[in-house]
PDB file of C-alpha atoms in Angstrom:
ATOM      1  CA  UNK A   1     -50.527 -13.138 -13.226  1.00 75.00           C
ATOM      2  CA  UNK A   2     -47.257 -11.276 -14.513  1.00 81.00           C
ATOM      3  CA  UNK A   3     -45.562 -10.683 -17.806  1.00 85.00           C
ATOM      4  CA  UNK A   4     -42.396 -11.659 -16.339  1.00 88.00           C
ATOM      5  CA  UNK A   5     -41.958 -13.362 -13.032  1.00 88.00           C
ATOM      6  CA  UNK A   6     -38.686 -13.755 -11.077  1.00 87.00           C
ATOM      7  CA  UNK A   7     -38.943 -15.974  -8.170  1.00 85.00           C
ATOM      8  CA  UNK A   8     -36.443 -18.244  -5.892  1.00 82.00           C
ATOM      9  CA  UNK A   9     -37.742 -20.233  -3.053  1.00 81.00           C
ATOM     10  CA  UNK A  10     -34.508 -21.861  -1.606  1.00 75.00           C
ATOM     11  CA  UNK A  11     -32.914 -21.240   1.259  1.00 75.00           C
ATOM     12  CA  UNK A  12     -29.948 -18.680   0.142  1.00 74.00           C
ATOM     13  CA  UNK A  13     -28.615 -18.136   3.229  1.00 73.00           C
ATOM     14  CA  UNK A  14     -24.422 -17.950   3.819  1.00 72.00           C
ATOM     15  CA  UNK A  15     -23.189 -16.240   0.852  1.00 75.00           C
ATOM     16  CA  UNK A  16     -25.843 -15.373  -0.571  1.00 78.00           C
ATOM     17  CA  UNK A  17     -24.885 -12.293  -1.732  1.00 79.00           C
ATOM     18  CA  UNK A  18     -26.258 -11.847  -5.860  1.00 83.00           C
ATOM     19  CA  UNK A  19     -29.386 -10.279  -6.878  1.00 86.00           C
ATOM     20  CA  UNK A  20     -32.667 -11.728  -8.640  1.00 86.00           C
ATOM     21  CA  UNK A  21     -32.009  -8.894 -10.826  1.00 90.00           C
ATOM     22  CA  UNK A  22     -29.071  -6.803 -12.441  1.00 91.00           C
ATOM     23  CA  UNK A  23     -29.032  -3.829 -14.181  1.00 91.00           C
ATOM     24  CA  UNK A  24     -25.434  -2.870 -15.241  1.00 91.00           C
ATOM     25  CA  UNK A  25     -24.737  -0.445 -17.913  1.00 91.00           C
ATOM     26  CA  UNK A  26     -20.692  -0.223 -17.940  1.00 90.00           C
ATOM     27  CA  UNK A  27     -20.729   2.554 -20.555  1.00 87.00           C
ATOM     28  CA  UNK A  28     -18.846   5.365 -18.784  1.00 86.00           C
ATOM     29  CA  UNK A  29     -20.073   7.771 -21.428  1.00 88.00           C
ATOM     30  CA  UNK A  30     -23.569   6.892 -21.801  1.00 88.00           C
ATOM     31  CA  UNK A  31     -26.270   8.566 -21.449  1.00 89.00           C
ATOM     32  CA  UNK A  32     -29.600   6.416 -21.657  1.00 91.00           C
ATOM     33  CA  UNK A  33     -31.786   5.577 -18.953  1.00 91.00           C
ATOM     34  CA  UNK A  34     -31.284   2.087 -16.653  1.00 91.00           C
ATOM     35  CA  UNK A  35     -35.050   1.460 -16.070  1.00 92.00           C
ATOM     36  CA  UNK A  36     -38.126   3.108 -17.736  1.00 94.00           C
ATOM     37  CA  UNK A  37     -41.486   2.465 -16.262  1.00 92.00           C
ATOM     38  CA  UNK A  38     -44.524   4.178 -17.346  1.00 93.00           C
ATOM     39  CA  UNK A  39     -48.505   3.096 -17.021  1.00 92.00           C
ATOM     40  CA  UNK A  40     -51.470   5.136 -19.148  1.00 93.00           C
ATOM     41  CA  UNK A  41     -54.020   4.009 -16.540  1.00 91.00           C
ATOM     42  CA  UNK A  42     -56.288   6.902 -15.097  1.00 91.00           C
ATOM     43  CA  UNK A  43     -58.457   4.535 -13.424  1.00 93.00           C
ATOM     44  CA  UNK A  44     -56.314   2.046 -11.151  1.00 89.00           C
ATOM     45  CA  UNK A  45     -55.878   2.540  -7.435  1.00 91.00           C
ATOM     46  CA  UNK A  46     -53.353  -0.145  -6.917  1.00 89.00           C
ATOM     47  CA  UNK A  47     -49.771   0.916  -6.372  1.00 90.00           C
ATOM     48  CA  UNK A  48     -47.411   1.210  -9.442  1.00 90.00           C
ATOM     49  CA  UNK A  49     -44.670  -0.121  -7.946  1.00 90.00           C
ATOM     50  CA  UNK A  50     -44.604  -2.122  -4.515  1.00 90.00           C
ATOM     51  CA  UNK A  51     -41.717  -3.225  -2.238  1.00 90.00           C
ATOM     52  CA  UNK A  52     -42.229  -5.887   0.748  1.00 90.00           C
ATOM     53  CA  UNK A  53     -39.426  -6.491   3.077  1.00 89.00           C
ATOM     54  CA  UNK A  54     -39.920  -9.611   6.164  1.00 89.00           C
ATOM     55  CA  UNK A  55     -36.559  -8.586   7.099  1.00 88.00           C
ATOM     56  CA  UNK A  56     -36.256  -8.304  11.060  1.00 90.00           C
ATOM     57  CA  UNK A  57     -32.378  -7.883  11.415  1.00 88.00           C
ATOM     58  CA  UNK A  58     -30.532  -4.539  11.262  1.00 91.00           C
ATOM     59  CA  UNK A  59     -29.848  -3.664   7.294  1.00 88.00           C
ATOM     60  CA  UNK A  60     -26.278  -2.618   6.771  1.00 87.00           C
ATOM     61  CA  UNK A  61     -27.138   0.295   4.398  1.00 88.00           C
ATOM     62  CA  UNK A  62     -30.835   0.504   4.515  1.00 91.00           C
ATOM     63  CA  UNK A  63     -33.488  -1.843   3.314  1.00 92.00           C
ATOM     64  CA  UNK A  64     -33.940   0.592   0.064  1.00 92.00           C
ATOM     65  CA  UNK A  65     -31.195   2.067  -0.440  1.00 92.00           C
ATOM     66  CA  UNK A  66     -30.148   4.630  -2.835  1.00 92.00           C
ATOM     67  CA  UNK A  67     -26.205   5.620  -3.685  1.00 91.00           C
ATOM     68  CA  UNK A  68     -25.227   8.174  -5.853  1.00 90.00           C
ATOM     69  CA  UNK A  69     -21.487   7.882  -5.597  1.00 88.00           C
ATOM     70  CA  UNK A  70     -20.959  10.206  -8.460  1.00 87.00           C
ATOM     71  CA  UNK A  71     -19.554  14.224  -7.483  1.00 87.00           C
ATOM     72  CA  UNK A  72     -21.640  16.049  -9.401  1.00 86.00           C
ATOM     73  CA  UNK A  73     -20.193  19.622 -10.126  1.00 85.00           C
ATOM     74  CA  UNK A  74     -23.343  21.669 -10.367  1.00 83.00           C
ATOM     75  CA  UNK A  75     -27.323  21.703  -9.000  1.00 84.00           C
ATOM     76  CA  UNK A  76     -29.407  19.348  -9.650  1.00 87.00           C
ATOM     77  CA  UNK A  77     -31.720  16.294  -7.598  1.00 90.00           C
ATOM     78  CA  UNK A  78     -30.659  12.908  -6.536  1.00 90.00           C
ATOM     79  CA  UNK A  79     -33.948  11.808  -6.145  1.00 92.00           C
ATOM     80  CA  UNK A  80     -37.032  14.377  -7.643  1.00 93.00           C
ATOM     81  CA  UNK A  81     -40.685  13.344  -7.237  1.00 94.00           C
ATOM     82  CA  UNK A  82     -42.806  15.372  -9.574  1.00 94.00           C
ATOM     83  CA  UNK A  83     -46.492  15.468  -8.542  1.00 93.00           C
ATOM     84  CA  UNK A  84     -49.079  17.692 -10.446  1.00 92.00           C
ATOM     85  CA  UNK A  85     -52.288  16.924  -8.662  1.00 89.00           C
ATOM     86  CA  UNK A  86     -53.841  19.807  -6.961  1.00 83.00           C
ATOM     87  CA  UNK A  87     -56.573  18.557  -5.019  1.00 83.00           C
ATOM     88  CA  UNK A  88     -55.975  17.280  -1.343  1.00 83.00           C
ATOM     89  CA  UNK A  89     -53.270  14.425  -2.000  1.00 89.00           C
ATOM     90  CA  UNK A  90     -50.314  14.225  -0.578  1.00 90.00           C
ATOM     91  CA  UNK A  91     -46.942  13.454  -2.461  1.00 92.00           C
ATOM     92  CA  UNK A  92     -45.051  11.436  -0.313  1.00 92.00           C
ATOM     93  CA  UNK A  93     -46.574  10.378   3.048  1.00 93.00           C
ATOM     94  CA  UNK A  94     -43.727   8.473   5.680  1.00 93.00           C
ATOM     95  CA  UNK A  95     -45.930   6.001   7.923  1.00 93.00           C
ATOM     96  CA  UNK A  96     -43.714   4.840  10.579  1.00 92.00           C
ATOM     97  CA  UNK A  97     -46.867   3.971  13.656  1.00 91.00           C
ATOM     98  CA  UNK A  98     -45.272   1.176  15.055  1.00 92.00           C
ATOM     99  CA  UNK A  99     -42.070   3.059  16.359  1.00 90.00           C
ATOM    100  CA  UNK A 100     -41.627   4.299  19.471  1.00 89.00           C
ATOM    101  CA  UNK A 101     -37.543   5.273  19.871  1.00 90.00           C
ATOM    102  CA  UNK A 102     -36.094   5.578  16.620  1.00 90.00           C
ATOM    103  CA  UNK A 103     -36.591   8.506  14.078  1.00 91.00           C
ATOM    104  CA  UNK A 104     -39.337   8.859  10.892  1.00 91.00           C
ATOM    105  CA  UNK A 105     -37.069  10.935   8.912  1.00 92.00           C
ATOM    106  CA  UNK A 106     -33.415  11.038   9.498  1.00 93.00           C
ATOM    107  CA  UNK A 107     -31.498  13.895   7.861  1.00 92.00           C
ATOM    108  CA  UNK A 108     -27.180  14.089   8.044  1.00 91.00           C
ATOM    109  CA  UNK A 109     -25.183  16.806   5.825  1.00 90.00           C
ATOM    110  CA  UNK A 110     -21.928  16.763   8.177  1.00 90.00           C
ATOM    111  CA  UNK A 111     -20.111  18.879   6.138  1.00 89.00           C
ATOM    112  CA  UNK A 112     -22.543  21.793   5.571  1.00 86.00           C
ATOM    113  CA  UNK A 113     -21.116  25.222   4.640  1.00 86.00           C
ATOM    114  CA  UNK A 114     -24.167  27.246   3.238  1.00 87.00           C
ATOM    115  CA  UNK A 115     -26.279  24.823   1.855  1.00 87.00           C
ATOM    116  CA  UNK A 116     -29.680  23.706   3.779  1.00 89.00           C
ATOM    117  CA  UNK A 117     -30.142  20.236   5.716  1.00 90.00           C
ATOM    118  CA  UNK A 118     -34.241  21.026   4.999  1.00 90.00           C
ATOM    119  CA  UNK A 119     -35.068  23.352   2.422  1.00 90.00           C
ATOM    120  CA  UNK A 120     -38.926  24.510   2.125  1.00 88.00           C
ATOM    121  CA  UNK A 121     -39.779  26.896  -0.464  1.00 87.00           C
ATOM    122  CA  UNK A 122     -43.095  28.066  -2.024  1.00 84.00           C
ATOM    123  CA  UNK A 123     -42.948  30.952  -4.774  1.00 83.00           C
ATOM    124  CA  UNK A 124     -47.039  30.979  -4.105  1.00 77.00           C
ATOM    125  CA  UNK A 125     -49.169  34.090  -4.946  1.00 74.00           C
ATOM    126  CA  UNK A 126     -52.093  33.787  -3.244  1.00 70.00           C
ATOM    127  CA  UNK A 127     -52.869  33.685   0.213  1.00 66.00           C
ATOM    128  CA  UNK A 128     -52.075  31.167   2.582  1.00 67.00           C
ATOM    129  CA  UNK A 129     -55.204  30.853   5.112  1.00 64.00           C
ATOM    130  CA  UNK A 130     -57.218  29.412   8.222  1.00 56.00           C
ATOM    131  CA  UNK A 131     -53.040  28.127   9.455  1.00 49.00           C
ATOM    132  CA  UNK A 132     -54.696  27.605  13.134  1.00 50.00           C
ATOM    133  CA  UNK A 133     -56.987  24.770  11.095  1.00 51.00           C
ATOM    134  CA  UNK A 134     -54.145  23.022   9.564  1.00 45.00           C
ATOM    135  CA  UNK A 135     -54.541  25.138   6.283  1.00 56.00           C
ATOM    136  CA  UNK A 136     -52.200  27.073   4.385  1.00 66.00           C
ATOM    137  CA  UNK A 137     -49.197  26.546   6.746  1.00 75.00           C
ATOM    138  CA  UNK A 138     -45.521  26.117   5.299  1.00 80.00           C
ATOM    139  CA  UNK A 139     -44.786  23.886   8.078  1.00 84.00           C
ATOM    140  CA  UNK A 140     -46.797  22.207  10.398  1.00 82.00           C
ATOM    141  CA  UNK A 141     -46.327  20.152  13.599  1.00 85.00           C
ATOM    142  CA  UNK A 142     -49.663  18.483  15.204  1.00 84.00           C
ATOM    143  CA  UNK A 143     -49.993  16.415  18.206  1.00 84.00           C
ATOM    144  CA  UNK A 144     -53.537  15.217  18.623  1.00 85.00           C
ATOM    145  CA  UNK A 145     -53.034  12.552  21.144  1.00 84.00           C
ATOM    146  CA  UNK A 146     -54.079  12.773  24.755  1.00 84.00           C
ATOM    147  CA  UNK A 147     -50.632  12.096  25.648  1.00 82.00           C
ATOM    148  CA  UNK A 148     -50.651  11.689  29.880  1.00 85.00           C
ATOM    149  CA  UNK A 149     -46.842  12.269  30.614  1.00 84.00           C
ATOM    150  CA  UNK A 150     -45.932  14.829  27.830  1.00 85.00           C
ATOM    151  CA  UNK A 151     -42.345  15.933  29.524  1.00 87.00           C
ATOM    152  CA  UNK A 152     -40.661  16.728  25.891  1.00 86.00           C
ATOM    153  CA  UNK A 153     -40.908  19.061  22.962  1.00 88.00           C
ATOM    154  CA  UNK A 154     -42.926  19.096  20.035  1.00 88.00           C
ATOM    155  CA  UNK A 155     -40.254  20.867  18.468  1.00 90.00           C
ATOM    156  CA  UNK A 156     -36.720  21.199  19.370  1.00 91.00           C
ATOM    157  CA  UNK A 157     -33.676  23.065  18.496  1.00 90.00           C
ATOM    158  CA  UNK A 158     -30.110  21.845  19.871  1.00 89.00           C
ATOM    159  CA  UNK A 159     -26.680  23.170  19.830  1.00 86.00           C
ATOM    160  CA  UNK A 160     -24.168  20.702  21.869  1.00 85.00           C
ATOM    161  CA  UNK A 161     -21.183  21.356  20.161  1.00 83.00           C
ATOM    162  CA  UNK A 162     -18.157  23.590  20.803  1.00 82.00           C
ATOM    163  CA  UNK A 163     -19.443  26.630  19.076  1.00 80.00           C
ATOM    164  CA  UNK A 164     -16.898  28.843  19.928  1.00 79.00           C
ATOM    165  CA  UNK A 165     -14.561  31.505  18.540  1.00 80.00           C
ATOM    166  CA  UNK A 166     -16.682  33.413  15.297  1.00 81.00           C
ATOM    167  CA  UNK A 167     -19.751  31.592  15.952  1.00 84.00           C
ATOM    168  CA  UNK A 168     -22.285  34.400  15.802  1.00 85.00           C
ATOM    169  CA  UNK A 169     -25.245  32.917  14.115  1.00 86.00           C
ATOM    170  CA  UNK A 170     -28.897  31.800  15.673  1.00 88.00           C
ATOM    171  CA  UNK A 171     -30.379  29.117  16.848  1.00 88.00           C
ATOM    172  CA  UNK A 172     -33.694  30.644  15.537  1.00 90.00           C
ATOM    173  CA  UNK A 173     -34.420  33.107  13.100  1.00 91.00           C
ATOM    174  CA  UNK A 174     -37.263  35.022  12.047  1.00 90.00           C
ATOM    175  CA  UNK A 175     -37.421  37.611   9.544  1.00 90.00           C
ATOM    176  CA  UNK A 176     -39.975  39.337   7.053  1.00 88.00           C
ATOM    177  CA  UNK A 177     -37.732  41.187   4.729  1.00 89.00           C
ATOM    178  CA  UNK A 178     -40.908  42.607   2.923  1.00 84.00           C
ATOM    179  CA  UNK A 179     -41.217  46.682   3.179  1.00 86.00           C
ATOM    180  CA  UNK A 180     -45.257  46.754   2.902  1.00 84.00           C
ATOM    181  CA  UNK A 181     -45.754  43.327   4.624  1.00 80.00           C
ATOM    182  CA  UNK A 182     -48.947  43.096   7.122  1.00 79.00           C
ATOM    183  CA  UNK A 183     -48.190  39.979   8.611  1.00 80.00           C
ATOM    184  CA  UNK A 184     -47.388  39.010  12.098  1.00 82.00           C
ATOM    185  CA  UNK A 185     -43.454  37.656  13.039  1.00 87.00           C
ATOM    186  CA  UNK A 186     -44.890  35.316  15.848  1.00 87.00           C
ATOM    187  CA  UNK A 187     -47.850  34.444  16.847  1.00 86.00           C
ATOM    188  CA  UNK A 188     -48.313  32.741  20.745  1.00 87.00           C
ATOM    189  CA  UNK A 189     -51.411  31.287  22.166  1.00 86.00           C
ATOM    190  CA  UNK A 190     -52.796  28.938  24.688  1.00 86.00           C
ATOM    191  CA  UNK A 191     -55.877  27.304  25.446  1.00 87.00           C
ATOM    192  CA  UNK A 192     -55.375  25.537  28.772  1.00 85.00           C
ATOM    193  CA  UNK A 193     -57.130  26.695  31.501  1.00 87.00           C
ATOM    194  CA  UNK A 194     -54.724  24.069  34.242  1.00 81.00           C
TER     195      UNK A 194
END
């Protein structure tokens, strides 16, 4: 059962435009939180919090959607997962196996200057190992299909617009700015024997 159930079975269709819910705080100065969740359970393997959607036309603004419509004026996260397992989990997994044109992760910053679109960082101090075996690697990209009419790119990097006058930058850049560093810049290799 649940502590609190909100339910509505009839058919809001045109207009329908409220919420089951509403959480307003009007309070321009205030500083407390909107929603607080929090469970003590070590031992449950159900999810914390679950969201099912039926929906099958095209959502205006997403079907979750998120908007911070606030400029901040310094750093900080609009949305921070904090994980501190460190066995083999993962911390946020995107499952999207149904789709076959669309995209799993969509990024846009039109109006970059020198921040990042992606940023992946790791201030790690041990070694990173065994990258061929899908271990240790900052990145990694793996198709294990037996795809039959691969004609595209696993990765891809594309420059279509009008990048003219001043535009001395690189489509792709490696560096290794450390003095005593070892390691290798790239790395190349092929199995086929076709």
């Amino acid at each position: 059962g649940q502590l609190v159930n909100i339910n509505t079975s009839g058919a809001n269709a045109v207009g329908a435009t409220g919420s089951l819910l509403n959480i307003n705080n009007a309070g321009t100065a205030d500083l407390m939180k909107l929603l607080t969740m929090n469970s003590a359970s070590t031992a449950t393997t159900n999810s914390l919090m679950s969201l099912t959607s039926a929906v099958t036309a095209v959502p205006t603004n997403g079907i979750v959607r998120f908007n911070f419509n606030g400029i901040r004026t310094g750093a900080g996260n609009g949305f921070e997962i904090d994980d501190v397992s460190t066995t083999a989990a993962t911390t946020m997994a995107l499952n999207a196996n149904s789709l076959s044109t669309g995209n799993g992760l969509a990024i846009a910053t039109n109006v970059l200057t020198t921040g990042k679109a992606l940023g992946v960082s790791s201030s790690a101090t041990t070694q990173l190992t065994t990258a061929g075996a899908n271990t240790g690697s900052m990145i990694d990209v793996t198709e294990s299909g037996a795809m039959t009419a691969f004609t595209g790119s696993l990765a891809s990097i594309n420059a279509s617009g009008a990048n003219a006058v001043g535009s001395t930058g690189s489509l792709l850049s490696l560096n290794d700015s450390g003095t005593a560093d070892l390691m290798k810049i790239l790395t190349m290799s092929s199995s086929s024997t076709a």
